[in-house]
Amino acid sequence: MTKELFLEDSYLKTMTATILEIYPEAPGKWKLVLSETVFYPKGGGQPSDQGILFTEDWKGKIYQVLSQEGKILHYVEAATPPPSPGEKIQGELDWERRYLNMRLHSAGHIIDFALHLLKYELTPLKADHGKKATIWYQGVLNVDFRESLESKANTLVSEDLRFSTQFVSHDVLAKKALYIQPNLPTNKPLRMLTLETVGSVADGGTQVCKTKEVGHIRLLPIEVKDGTTLIRYSIE
Ligand SMILES: [Zn+2]
């Protein structure tokens, strides 16, 4: 019911939307459903966006955005109750926070693409692109690959390759993607992320435009646990 503007353009920082629903959350706190949003809800390893919602005579702080039961809920803290459903409202992202999240998220994908280029056979399980950025893989390699992977990832950064996204059917994705995550819906278009000259994967998060925006990627010592490999990383 909410148009997800961040899926089309990760660089949109503001929007004007119509309030669709309001739920009380706690004293001074409400949950708002909007007709469209630039605010990314926590998910896919990427933290929630924050920012402000405002009208001419009202202002609220968005402290988290969650996707629950098909609705994108903007959790707002304000001195007075928000305007009513049907009214227009404006939103503005905390761009510094979002841009860091975008860079961390894209860095995780660059590492994953580098792993693929080096032909290391690990299967991605999940990822956390927050403060302690980590990618979990099924499988263990019998070589110390930290240095070669870090170097390959930073080569992709220095080549300043372009990320692009498009919506495709599950069939097209299955043909084009390097791998396909289990549990992807088969009955609706899926967003495919492509790194120029490298390959494509399914992805629903926000991404930088070109790899140089990420900056230098540093890999922490690789950890192995119960048949899984943990790759922790940071960006500078
Ligand atoms: Zn992703």
CSV table of C-alpha atoms and ligand atoms in Angstrom, one decimal:
chain,number,residue,atom,x,y,z
A,1,MET,CA,0.0,0.0,0.0
A,2,THR,CA,3.0,2.3,0.4
A,3,LYS,CA,5.0,3.2,-2.7
A,4,GLU,CA,8.7,2.3,-1.9
A,5,LEU,CA,10.5,5.2,-3.4
A,6,PHE,CA,13.9,4.0,-2.1
A,7,LEU,CA,13.7,0.9,-4.4
A,8,GLU,CA,13.7,3.1,-7.5
A,9,ASP,CA,16.2,5.7,-6.3
A,10,SER,CA,18.5,5.3,-3.2
A,11,TYR,CA,19.4,9.0,-3.4
A,12,LEU,CA,16.0,10.5,-2.8
A,13,LYS,CA,16.1,12.3,0.5
A,14,THR,CA,12.7,13.9,0.8
A,15,MET,CA,9.1,13.2,-0.1
A,16,THR,CA,5.5,14.5,0.2
A,17,ALA,CA,3.0,11.8,1.1
A,18,THR,CA,-0.6,11.4,2.2
A,19,ILE,CA,-1.1,9.9,5.7
A,20,LEU,CA,-3.1,6.6,5.2
A,21,GLU,CA,-3.2,5.2,8.8
A,22,ILE,CA,-2.2,6.2,12.3
A,23,TYR,CA,-1.8,3.9,15.3
A,24,PRO,CA,-1.0,5.1,18.8
A,25,GLU,CA,2.3,3.4,20.1
A,26,ALA,CA,2.9,5.0,23.5
A,27,PRO,CA,2.5,8.4,25.1
A,28,GLY,CA,4.0,10.9,22.6
A,29,LYS,CA,4.6,8.1,20.1
A,30,TRP,CA,2.7,7.0,17.0
A,31,LYS,CA,3.0,4.6,14.0
A,32,LEU,CA,2.2,6.1,10.6
A,33,VAL,CA,1.5,4.4,7.3
A,34,LEU,CA,2.1,6.7,4.3
A,35,SER,CA,1.1,6.7,0.6
A,36,GLU,CA,4.8,6.7,-0.4
A,37,THR,CA,8.1,6.8,1.4
A,38,VAL,CA,11.9,7.4,1.1
A,39,PHE,CA,12.4,5.7,4.5
A,40,TYR,CA,13.9,2.2,4.3
A,41,PRO,CA,12.4,-0.2,6.8
A,42,LYS,CA,14.9,-2.3,8.7
A,43,GLY,CA,15.5,-5.6,6.8
A,44,GLY,CA,17.9,-7.6,4.6
A,45,GLY,CA,20.7,-6.8,7.0
A,46,GLN,CA,20.3,-3.0,6.5
A,47,PRO,CA,19.4,-0.9,9.6
A,48,SER,CA,16.2,1.3,9.6
A,49,ASP,CA,16.3,4.8,8.3
A,50,GLN,CA,15.6,7.8,10.6
A,51,GLY,CA,14.6,11.4,9.9
A,52,ILE,CA,11.7,13.8,10.3
A,53,LEU,CA,8.1,14.1,9.3
A,54,PHE,CA,6.5,17.6,9.2
A,55,THR,CA,3.8,19.9,8.1
A,56,GLU,CA,3.6,23.7,8.4
A,57,ASP,CA,2.5,23.4,12.1
A,58,TRP,CA,3.7,20.0,13.2
A,59,LYS,CA,7.0,18.1,13.4
A,60,GLY,CA,7.8,14.6,14.5
A,61,LYS,CA,11.0,12.6,14.7
A,62,ILE,CA,11.1,9.2,12.9
A,63,TYR,CA,13.2,6.9,15.3
A,64,GLN,CA,12.6,3.7,13.4
A,65,VAL,CA,10.8,2.2,10.3
A,66,LEU,CA,9.7,-1.4,10.3
A,67,SER,CA,7.9,-3.5,7.8
A,68,GLN,CA,5.2,-5.5,9.6
A,69,GLU,CA,2.4,-7.6,8.0
A,70,GLY,CA,2.8,-5.9,4.6
A,71,LYS,CA,2.8,-2.4,6.1
A,72,ILE,CA,5.7,0.0,6.3
A,73,LEU,CA,5.3,1.6,9.8
A,74,HIS,CA,7.0,5.0,10.5
A,75,TYR,CA,7.5,5.2,14.3
A,76,VAL,CA,7.3,8.8,15.2
A,77,GLU,CA,8.0,10.7,18.4
A,78,ALA,CA,6.4,14.2,18.7
A,79,ALA,CA,5.2,16.8,21.2
A,80,THR,CA,1.7,16.8,19.8
A,81,PRO,CA,-0.4,14.2,17.9
A,82,PRO,CA,0.3,14.0,14.1
A,83,PRO,CA,-2.2,15.3,11.5
A,84,SER,CA,-5.1,13.0,10.5
A,85,PRO,CA,-5.3,10.4,7.8
A,86,GLY,CA,-5.9,12.0,4.4
A,87,GLU,CA,-3.7,14.9,5.2
A,88,LYS,CA,-0.4,15.7,3.4
A,89,ILE,CA,2.9,15.4,5.2
A,90,GLN,CA,6.5,15.9,4.2
A,91,GLY,CA,9.5,13.6,5.1
A,92,GLU,CA,13.2,14.1,5.2
A,93,LEU,CA,15.8,11.4,5.7
A,94,ASP,CA,18.7,11.6,8.1
A,95,TRP,CA,20.9,11.4,5.0
A,96,GLU,CA,24.3,11.0,6.8
A,97,ARG,CA,23.0,7.9,8.6
A,98,ARG,CA,21.4,6.5,5.4
A,99,TYR,CA,24.4,7.2,3.2
A,100,LEU,CA,26.7,5.3,5.6
A,101,ASN,CA,24.2,2.4,5.6
A,102,MET,CA,24.2,2.4,1.8
A,103,ARG,CA,28.0,2.4,1.6
A,104,LEU,CA,28.2,-0.5,4.2
A,105,HIS,CA,25.5,-2.4,2.3
A,106,SER,CA,27.2,-2.0,-1.1
A,107,ALA,CA,30.5,-2.9,0.5
A,108,GLY,CA,29.0,-6.2,1.6
A,109,HIS,CA,27.9,-6.9,-2.0
A,110,ILE,CA,31.3,-5.9,-3.4
A,111,ILE,CA,32.9,-8.5,-1.0
A,112,ASP,CA,30.4,-11.1,-2.2
A,113,PHE,CA,31.1,-10.3,-5.9
A,114,ALA,CA,34.8,-10.5,-5.2
A,115,LEU,CA,34.4,-13.9,-3.6
A,116,HIS,CA,32.6,-15.1,-6.7
A,117,LEU,CA,35.3,-13.7,-9.0
A,118,LEU,CA,37.9,-15.5,-7.0
A,119,LYS,CA,35.8,-18.7,-7.4
A,120,TYR,CA,35.7,-19.4,-3.7
A,121,GLU,CA,32.8,-21.8,-3.2
A,122,LEU,CA,30.8,-20.5,-0.3
A,123,THR,CA,27.0,-20.1,-0.1
A,124,PRO,CA,25.7,-16.8,1.3
A,125,LEU,CA,23.4,-17.3,4.3
A,126,LYS,CA,22.7,-13.9,5.7
A,127,ALA,CA,24.3,-10.5,6.3
A,128,ASP,CA,24.3,-7.7,8.8
A,129,HIS,CA,25.3,-4.4,7.2
A,130,GLY,CA,25.1,-2.4,10.5
A,131,LYS,CA,27.8,-1.2,12.9
A,132,LYS,CA,29.4,-4.7,13.1
A,133,ALA,CA,29.1,-5.6,9.5
A,134,THR,CA,29.2,-9.3,8.9
A,135,ILE,CA,28.4,-11.8,6.1
A,136,TRP,CA,27.7,-15.4,7.0
A,137,TYR,CA,28.5,-18.1,4.5
A,138,GLN,CA,27.7,-21.8,4.5
A,139,GLY,CA,30.9,-23.8,4.1
A,140,VAL,CA,34.5,-23.5,5.1
A,141,LEU,CA,37.6,-23.0,2.8
A,142,ASN,CA,40.9,-24.7,3.6
A,143,VAL,CA,42.9,-21.6,2.6
A,144,ASP,CA,43.6,-18.3,4.3
A,145,PHE,CA,41.8,-16.1,1.7
A,146,ARG,CA,41.4,-12.9,3.8
A,147,GLU,CA,44.2,-10.9,2.0
A,148,SER,CA,43.3,-12.0,-1.6
A,149,LEU,CA,39.6,-11.3,-0.9
A,150,GLU,CA,40.3,-7.8,0.5
A,151,SER,CA,42.6,-7.0,-2.4
A,152,LYS,CA,40.0,-8.2,-5.0
A,153,ALA,CA,37.2,-6.2,-3.3
A,154,ASN,CA,39.4,-3.0,-3.3
A,155,THR,CA,40.2,-3.6,-6.9
A,156,LEU,CA,36.4,-3.5,-7.7
A,157,VAL,CA,36.2,-0.3,-5.6
A,158,SER,CA,39.1,1.4,-7.5
A,159,GLU,CA,37.6,0.4,-10.9
A,160,ASP,CA,34.6,2.6,-9.9
A,161,LEU,CA,32.1,0.1,-11.4
A,162,ARG,CA,28.4,1.0,-11.7
A,163,PHE,CA,25.6,-0.6,-9.6
A,164,SER,CA,22.2,-0.8,-11.2
A,165,THR,CA,18.9,-2.3,-10.3
A,166,GLN,CA,15.9,-3.5,-12.3
A,167,PHE,CA,12.7,-5.4,-11.6
A,168,VAL,CA,12.5,-8.9,-13.2
A,169,SER,CA,10.5,-12.1,-12.9
A,170,HIS,CA,11.7,-15.0,-10.8
A,171,ASP,CA,12.5,-16.9,-14.0
A,172,VAL,CA,14.7,-14.1,-15.4
A,173,LEU,CA,16.4,-13.7,-12.1
A,174,ALA,CA,17.0,-17.5,-11.9
A,175,LYS,CA,18.7,-17.3,-15.3
A,176,LYS,CA,20.8,-14.2,-14.7
A,177,ALA,CA,21.8,-14.2,-11.1
A,178,LEU,CA,25.0,-15.7,-9.8
A,179,TYR,CA,22.9,-17.5,-7.2
A,180,ILE,CA,19.4,-17.3,-6.0
A,181,GLN,CA,18.4,-17.1,-2.3
A,182,PRO,CA,15.8,-19.6,-1.1
A,183,ASN,CA,12.3,-18.3,-0.1
A,184,LEU,CA,12.2,-15.5,-2.7
A,185,PRO,CA,8.6,-15.0,-3.8
A,186,THR,CA,7.8,-16.4,-7.3
A,187,ASN,CA,4.6,-14.5,-7.9
A,188,LYS,CA,5.9,-10.9,-8.1
A,189,PRO,CA,8.6,-9.0,-9.8
A,190,LEU,CA,11.9,-9.1,-7.9
A,191,ARG,CA,14.6,-6.5,-7.7
A,192,MET,CA,17.9,-7.5,-9.4
A,193,LEU,CA,21.1,-5.8,-8.5
A,194,THR,CA,23.8,-5.8,-11.2
A,195,LEU,CA,27.5,-4.8,-10.8
A,196,GLU,CA,28.7,-3.8,-14.2
A,197,THR,CA,31.0,-6.4,-15.8
A,198,VAL,CA,30.7,-8.8,-12.8
A,199,GLY,CA,27.2,-10.1,-12.3
A,200,SER,CA,23.7,-9.9,-10.7
A,201,VAL,CA,22.0,-11.0,-7.5
A,202,ALA,CA,18.5,-10.5,-6.0
A,203,ASP,CA,18.5,-7.5,-3.6
A,204,GLY,CA,15.9,-5.2,-2.0
A,205,GLY,CA,18.1,-2.7,-0.1
A,206,THR,CA,19.6,0.7,-0.9
A,207,GLN,CA,22.8,0.9,-2.9
A,208,VAL,CA,25.4,3.5,-3.9
A,209,CYS,CA,25.7,4.3,-7.6
A,210,LYS,CA,29.4,3.5,-8.1
A,211,THR,CA,31.8,1.4,-6.2
A,212,LYS,CA,34.3,4.2,-5.4
A,213,GLU,CA,31.6,5.8,-3.1
A,214,VAL,CA,32.2,2.9,-0.7
A,215,GLY,CA,35.8,3.8,0.0
A,216,HIS,CA,38.5,1.4,1.2
A,217,ILE,CA,37.2,-1.9,2.4
A,218,ARG,CA,39.0,-3.6,5.3
A,219,LEU,CA,38.4,-7.3,6.2
A,220,LEU,CA,38.8,-8.4,9.8
A,221,PRO,CA,40.2,-11.9,10.5
A,222,ILE,CA,37.9,-14.5,9.0
A,223,GLU,CA,36.1,-16.6,11.6
A,224,VAL,CA,34.9,-20.2,11.2
A,225,LYS,CA,32.1,-21.6,13.3
A,226,ASP,CA,30.1,-24.9,13.0
A,227,GLY,CA,30.7,-25.3,9.2
A,228,THR,CA,30.0,-21.6,8.5
A,229,THR,CA,32.4,-18.8,7.6
A,230,LEU,CA,32.0,-15.3,9.0
A,231,ILE,CA,33.4,-12.4,7.0
A,232,ARG,CA,33.5,-9.2,9.1
A,233,TYR,CA,34.3,-5.9,7.4
A,234,SER,CA,34.5,-2.2,7.8
A,235,ILE,CA,34.9,0.8,5.5
A,236,GLU,CA,37.0,4.0,5.8
B,1,ZN,ZN,21.9,-6.7,-0.1
